[in-house]
CSV table of C-alpha atoms in Angstrom, one decimal:
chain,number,residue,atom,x,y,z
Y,5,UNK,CA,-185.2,71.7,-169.2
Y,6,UNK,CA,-182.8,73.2,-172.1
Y,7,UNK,CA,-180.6,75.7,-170.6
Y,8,UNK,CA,-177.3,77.6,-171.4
Y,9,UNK,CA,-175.4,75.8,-168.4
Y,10,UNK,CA,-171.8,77.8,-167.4
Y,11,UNK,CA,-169.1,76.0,-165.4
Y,12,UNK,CA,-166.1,75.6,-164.4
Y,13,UNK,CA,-163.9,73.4,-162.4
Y,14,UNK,CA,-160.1,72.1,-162.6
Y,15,UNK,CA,-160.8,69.4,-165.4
Y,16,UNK,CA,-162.6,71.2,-168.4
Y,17,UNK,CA,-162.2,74.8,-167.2
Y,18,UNK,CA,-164.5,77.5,-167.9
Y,19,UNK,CA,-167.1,76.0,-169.9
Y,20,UNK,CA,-170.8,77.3,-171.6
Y,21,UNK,CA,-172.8,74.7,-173.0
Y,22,UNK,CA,-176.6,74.2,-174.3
Y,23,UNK,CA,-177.2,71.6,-171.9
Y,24,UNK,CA,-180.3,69.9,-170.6
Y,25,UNK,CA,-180.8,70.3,-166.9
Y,26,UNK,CA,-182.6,69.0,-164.4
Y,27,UNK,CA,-185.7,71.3,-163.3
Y,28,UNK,CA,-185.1,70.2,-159.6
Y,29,UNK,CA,-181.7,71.9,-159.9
Y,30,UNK,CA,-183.3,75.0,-159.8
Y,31,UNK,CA,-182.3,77.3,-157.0
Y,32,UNK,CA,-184.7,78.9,-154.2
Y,33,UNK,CA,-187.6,81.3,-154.9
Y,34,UNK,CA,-190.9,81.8,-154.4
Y,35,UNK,CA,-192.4,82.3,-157.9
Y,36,UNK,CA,-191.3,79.6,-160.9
Y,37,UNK,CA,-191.8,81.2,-164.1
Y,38,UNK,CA,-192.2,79.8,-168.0
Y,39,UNK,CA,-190.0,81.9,-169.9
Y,40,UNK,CA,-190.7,83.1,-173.3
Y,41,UNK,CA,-188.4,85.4,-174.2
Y,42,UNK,CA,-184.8,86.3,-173.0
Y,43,UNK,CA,-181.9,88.6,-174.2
Y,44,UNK,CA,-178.0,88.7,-175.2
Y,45,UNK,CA,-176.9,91.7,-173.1
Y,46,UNK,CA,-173.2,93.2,-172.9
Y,47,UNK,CA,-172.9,91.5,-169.8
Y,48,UNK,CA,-174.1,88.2,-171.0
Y,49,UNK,CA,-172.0,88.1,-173.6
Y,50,UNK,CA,-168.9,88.7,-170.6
Y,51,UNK,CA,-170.4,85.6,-169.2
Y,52,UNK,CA,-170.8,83.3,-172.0
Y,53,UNK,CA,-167.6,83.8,-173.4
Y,54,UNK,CA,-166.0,84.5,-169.9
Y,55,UNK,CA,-163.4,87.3,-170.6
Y,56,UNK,CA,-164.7,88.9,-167.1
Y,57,UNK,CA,-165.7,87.4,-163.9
Y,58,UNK,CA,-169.7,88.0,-164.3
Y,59,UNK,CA,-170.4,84.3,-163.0
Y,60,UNK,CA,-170.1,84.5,-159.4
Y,61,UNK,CA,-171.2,81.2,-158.9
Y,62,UNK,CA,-170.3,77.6,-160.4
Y,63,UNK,CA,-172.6,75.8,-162.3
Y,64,UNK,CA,-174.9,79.2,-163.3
Y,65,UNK,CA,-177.5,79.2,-165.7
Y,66,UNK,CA,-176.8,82.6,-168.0
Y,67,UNK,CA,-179.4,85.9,-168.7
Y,68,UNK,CA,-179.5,88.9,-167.0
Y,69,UNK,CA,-183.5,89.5,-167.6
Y,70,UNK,CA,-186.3,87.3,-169.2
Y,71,UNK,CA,-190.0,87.4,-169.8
Y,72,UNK,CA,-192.7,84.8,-169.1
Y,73,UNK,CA,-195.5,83.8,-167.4
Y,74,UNK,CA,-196.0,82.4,-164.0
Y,75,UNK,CA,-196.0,78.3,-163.3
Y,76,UNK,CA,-196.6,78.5,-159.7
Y,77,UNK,CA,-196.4,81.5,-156.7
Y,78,UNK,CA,-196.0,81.3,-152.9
Y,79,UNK,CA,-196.2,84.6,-152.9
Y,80,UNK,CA,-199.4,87.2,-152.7
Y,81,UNK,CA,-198.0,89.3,-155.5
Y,82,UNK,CA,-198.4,86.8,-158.2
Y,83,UNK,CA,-200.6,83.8,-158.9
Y,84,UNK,CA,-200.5,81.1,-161.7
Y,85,UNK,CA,-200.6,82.7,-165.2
Y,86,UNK,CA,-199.4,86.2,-164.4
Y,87,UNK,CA,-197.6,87.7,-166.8
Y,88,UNK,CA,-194.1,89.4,-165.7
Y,89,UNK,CA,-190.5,90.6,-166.3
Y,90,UNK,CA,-187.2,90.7,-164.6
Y,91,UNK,CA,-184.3,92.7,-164.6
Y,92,UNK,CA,-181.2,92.2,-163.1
Y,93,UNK,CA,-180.6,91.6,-159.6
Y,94,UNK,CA,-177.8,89.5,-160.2
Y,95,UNK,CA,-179.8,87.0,-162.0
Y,96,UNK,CA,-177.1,85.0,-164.5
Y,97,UNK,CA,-174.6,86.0,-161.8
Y,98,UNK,CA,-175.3,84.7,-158.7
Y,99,UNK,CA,-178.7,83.3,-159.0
Y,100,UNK,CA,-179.5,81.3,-162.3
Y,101,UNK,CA,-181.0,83.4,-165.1
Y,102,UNK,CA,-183.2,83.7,-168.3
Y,103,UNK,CA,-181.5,81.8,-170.8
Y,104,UNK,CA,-183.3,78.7,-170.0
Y,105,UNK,CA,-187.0,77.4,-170.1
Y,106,UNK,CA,-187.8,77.6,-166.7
Y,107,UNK,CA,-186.6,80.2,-163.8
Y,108,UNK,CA,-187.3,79.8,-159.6
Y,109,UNK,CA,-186.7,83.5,-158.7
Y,110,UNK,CA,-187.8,86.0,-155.5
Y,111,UNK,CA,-190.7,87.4,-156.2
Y,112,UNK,CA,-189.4,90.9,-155.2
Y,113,UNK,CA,-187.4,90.7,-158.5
Y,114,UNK,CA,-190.8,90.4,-161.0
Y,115,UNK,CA,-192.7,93.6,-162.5
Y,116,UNK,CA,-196.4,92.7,-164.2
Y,117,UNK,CA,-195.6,93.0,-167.6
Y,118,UNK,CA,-197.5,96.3,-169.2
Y,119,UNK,CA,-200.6,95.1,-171.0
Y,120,UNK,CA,-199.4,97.1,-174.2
Y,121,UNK,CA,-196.5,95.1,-174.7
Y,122,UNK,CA,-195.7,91.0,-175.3
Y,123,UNK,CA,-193.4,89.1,-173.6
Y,124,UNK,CA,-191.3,89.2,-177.4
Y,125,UNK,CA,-191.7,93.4,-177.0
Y,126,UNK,CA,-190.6,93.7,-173.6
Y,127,UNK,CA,-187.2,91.5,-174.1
Y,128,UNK,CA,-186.6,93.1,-177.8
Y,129,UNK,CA,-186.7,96.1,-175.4
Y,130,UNK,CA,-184.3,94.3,-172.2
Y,131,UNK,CA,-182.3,95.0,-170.1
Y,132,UNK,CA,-180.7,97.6,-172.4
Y,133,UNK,CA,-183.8,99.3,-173.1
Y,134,UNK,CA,-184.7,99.7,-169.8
Y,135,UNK,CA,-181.3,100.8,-168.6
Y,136,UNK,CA,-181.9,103.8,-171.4
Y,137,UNK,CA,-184.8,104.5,-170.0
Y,138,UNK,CA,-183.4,104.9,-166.8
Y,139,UNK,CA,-180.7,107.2,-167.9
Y,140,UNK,CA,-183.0,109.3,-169.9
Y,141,UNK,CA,-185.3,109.8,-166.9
Y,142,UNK,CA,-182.0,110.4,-164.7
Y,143,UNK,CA,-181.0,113.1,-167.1
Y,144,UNK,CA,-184.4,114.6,-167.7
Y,145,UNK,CA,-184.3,114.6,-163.5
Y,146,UNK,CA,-181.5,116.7,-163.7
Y,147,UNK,CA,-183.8,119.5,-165.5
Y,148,UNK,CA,-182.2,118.5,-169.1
Y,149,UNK,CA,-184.8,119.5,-171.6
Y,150,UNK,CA,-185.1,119.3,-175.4
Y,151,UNK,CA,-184.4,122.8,-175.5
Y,152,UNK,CA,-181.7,123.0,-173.0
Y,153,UNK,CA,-179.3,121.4,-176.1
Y,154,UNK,CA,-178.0,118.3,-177.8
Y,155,UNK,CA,-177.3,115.7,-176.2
Y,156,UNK,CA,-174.6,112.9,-176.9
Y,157,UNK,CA,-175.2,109.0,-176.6
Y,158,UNK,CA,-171.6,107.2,-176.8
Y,159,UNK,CA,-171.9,103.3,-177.9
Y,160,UNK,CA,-174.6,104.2,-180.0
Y,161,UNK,CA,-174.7,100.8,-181.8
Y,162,UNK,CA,-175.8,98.9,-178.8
Y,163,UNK,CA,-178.7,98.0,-177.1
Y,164,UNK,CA,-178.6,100.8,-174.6
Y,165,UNK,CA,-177.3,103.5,-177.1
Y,166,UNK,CA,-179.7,102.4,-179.7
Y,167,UNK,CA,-182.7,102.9,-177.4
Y,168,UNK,CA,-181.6,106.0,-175.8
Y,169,UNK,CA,-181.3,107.2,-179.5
Y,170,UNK,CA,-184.9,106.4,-179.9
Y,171,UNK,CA,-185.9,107.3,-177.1
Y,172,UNK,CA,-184.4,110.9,-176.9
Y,173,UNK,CA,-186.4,111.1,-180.5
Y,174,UNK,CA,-189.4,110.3,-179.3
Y,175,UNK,CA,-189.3,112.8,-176.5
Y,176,UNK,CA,-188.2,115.7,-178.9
Y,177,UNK,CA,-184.5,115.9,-178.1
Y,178,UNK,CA,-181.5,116.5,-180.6
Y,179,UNK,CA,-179.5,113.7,-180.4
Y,180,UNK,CA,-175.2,112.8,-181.3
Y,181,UNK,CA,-174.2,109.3,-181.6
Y,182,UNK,CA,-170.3,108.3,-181.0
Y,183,UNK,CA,-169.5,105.3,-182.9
Y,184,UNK,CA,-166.8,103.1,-184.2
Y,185,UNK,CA,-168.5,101.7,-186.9
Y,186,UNK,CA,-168.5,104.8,-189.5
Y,187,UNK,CA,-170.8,102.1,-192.0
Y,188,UNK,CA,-173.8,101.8,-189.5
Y,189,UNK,CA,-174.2,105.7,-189.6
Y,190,UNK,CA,-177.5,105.6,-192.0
Y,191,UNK,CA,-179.1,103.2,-189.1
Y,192,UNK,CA,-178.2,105.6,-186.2
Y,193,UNK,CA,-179.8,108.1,-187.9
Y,194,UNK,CA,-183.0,106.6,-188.8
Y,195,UNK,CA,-183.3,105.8,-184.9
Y,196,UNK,CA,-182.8,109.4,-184.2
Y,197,UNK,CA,-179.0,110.7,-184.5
Y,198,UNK,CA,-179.0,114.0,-185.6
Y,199,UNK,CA,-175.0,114.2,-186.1
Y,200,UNK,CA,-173.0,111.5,-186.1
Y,201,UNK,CA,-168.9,111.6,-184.8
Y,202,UNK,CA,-166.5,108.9,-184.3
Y,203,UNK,CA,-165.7,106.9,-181.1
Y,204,UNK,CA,-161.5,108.0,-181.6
Y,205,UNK,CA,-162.3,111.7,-181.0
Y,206,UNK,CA,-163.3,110.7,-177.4
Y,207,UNK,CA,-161.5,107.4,-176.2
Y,208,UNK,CA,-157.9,108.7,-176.0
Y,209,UNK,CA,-157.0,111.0,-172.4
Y,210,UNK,CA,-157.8,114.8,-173.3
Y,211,UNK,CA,-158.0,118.0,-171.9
Y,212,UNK,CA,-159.5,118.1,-167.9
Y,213,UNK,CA,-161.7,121.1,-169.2
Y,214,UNK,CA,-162.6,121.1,-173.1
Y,215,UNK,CA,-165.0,123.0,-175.8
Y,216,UNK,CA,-168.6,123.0,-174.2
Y,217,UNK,CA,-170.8,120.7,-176.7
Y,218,UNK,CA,-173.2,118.6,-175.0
Y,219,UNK,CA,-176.2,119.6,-172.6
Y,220,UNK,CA,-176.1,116.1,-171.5
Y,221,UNK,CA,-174.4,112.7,-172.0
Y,222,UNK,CA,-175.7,108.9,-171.7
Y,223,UNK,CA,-172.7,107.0,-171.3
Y,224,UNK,CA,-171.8,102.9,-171.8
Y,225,UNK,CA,-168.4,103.2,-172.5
Y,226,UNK,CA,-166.7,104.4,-169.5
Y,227,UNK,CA,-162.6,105.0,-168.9
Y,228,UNK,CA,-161.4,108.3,-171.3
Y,229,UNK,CA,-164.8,108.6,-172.8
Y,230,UNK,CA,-166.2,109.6,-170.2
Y,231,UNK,CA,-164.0,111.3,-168.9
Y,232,UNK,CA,-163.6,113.7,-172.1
Y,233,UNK,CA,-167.8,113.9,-172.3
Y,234,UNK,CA,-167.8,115.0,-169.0
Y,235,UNK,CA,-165.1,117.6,-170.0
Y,236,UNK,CA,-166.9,118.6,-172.7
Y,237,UNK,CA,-170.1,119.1,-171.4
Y,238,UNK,CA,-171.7,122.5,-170.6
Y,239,UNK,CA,-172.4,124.7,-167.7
Y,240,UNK,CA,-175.4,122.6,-165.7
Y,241,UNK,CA,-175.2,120.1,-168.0
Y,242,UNK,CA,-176.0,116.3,-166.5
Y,243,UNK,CA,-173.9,113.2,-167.7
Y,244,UNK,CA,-175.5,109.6,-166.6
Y,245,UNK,CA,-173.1,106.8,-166.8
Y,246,UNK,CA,-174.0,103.0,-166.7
Y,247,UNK,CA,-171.5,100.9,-168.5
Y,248,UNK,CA,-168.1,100.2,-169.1
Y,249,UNK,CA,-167.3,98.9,-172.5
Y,250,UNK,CA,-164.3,100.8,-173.2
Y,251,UNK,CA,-163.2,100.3,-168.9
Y,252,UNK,CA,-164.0,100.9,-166.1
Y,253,UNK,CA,-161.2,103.5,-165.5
Y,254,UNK,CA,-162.0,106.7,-164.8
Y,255,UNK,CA,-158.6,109.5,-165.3
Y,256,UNK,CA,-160.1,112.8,-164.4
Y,257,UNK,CA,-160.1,116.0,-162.7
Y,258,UNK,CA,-162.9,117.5,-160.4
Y,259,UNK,CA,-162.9,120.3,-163.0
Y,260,UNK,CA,-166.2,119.9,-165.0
Y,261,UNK,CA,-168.1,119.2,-161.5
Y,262,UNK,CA,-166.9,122.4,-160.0
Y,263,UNK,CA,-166.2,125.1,-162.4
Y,264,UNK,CA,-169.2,124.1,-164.6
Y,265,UNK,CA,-171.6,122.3,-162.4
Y,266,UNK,CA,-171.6,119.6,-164.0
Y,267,UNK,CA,-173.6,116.4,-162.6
Y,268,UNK,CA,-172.2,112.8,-163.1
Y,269,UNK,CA,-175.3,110.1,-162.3
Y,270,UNK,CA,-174.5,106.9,-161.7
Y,271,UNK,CA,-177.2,104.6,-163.3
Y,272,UNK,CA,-177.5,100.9,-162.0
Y,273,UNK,CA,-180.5,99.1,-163.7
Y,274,UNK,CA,-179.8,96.0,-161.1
Y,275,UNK,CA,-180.5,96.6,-158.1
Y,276,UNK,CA,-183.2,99.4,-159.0
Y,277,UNK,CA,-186.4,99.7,-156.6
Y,278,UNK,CA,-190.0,98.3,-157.9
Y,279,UNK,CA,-191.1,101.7,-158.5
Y,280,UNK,CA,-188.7,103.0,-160.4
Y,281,UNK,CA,-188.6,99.9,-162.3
Y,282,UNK,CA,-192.5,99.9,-162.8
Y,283,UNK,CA,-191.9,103.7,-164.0
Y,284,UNK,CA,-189.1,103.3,-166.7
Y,285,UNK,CA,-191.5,100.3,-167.9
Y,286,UNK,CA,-194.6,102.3,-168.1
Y,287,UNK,CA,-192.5,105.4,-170.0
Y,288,UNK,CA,-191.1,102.2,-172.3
Y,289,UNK,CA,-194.6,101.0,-173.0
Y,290,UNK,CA,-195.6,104.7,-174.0
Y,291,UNK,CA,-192.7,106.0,-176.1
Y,292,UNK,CA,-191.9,102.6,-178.2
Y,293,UNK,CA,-193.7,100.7,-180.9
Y,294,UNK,CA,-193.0,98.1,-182.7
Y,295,UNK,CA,-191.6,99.6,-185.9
Y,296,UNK,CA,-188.9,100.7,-183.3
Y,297,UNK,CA,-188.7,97.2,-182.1
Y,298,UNK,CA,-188.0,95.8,-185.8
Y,299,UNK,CA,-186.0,98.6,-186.6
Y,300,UNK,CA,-183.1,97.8,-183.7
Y,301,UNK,CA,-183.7,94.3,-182.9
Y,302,UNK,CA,-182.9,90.3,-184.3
Y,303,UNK,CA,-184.3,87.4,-182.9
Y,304,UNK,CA,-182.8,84.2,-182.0
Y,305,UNK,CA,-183.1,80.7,-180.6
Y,306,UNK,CA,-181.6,79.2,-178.1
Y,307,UNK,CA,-179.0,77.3,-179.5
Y,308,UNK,CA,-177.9,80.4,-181.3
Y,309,UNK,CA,-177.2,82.1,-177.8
Y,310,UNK,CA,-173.3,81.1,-177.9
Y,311,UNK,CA,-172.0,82.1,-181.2
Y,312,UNK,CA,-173.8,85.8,-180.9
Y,313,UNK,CA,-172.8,86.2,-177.6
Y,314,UNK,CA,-169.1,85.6,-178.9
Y,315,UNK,CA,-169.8,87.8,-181.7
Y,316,UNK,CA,-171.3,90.8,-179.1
Y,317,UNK,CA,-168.1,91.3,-177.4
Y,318,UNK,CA,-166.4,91.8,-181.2
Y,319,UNK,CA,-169.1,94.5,-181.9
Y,320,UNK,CA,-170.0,92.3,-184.6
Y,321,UNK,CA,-173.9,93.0,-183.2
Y,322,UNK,CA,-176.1,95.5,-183.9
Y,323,UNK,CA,-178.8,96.6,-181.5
Y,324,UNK,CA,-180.4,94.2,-179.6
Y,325,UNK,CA,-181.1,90.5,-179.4
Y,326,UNK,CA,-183.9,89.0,-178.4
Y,327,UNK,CA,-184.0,85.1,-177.4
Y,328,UNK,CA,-186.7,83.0,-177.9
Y,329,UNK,CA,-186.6,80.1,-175.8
């Protein structure tokens, strides 16, 4: 089977290559799935190009998530010809991932796939998608509603900022996007932006307690962004945090937290529980259609997996990516 094989050892280094592998390679699991469709995600870039220590384990095949249909199942949960999708759990880390044509995983790891969207729709969704949704529904657990005020989404051009965009649309909220790229401003706000402010007035260390401007925050950028979103965020006011692209440094006070009651939720789309993962889904399935899907996403093969994945890391991407194996 075609994969995209990493390695490394004392000869060639770290190396990522298209390779053809041998199926029997495949690790444990009780479920071996076709796959369809995979993504690029932040963190697959990281791996591919391997300017952080994602790969845990030498050789690994890369992707975070995938989509595909069930070969053959050990397992109750899943027989031949199920559809399904997985997220995470330190697939294309530890355990070999999506960006290949076949996958042996646990079947604890697979969701069904909804019956309203493809296996193309659910990985032009992702991994990013999904995390958005799970940082929406943190914040909208935190008793943030579309009237409560506006709420900021930093990293806007990415996966997860571009769905959380378009997300927070579809559900009625008022929306800012923090970006570094002042020319994609027209495409953040056809996916929802209603203001739209540069990444510089946030990534350098400010004030421990600042102007009160956002109800809420989704964060992917980490280090002094959020540290100055959380400063700037209002009484009650709910920040959910789930990436690092800027660092994973965090130079704060306790300041927002106490004297404003502010909430800071961690969101970690790996190691979520089914139900959670089956509700974010479900909510995904609802709120986006395919106009969205076009709108924020590009396809590509394979063999095109590491060039873009290169080209990720030097925010030369916009949106998603969606793999088709």
């Amino acid at each position: 089977m075609k994969a995209i094989l990493i390695n490394k050892d004392e000869t060639a280094g770290y190396t990522c290559k298209l390779s053809e592998v041998d199926e029997a390679q495949l690790p444990e699991g009780d479920v071996l799935v076709q796959v369809e469709y995979s993504t690029l995600n932040y963190k697959d870039g990281l791996a591919i190009t391997g300017k952080a220590p994602v790969v845990r384990r030498f050789p690994m095949v890369a992707g975070i998530d995938f989509a595909g249909t069930v070969i053959e199942s050990t397992n109750s949960r899943f027989q031949a010809g199920d559809q399904v999708i997985l997220n995470g759990w330190g697939v294309g880390e530890t355990h070999w991932g999506g960006l290949a044509e076949k996958a042996r995983v646990k079947a604890d790891w697979l969701i069904k796939k909804p019956e309203a969207l493809s296996a193309a729709q659910t990985m032009a969704i992702g991994t990013a998608g999904y995390t958005a949704m799970l940082c929406v529904q943190a914040i909208q657990s935190a008793g943030i509603t579309p009237e409560s005020g506006t709420v900021l989404v930093t990293g806007a051009n990415g996966g997860v900022g571009s769905f959380a965009l378009r997300i927070l649309k579809q559900l009625g909220y008022t929306t800012c996007a923090s970006t570094g790229r002042s020319e994609e401003a027209e495409y953040l706000k056809t996916l929802g932006a209603s203001e739209i402010i540069d990444r510089a007035e946030l990534s350098e260390p400010g004030k421990p307690l600042q102007a009160e401007r956002w109800a809420a925050v989704i964060d992917s950028v980490g280090s002094h962004t959020l540290a100055n979103a959380c400063a700037q965020t209002q009484w009650g006011g709910a920040v959910a945090a789930c990436g690092l692209a800027q660092g994973m440094d965090l130079k704060m006070t306790v300041a927002p937290f106490i004297l404003r009651g502010v909430s800071l939720l961690g969101v970690d789309s790996v190691m979520q529980p089914i139900a959670q993962r089956e509700s974010a889904w479900a909510a995904l399935a609802e709120i986006i259609n395919q106009d969205d899907l076009n709108t924020m996403t590009n396809e590509i093969t394979l063999d095109q997996v590491i060039e873009t994945g290169a080209a990720l890391l030097e925010g030369k991407v916009r949106g998603r990516v969606a793999v088709k194996i």
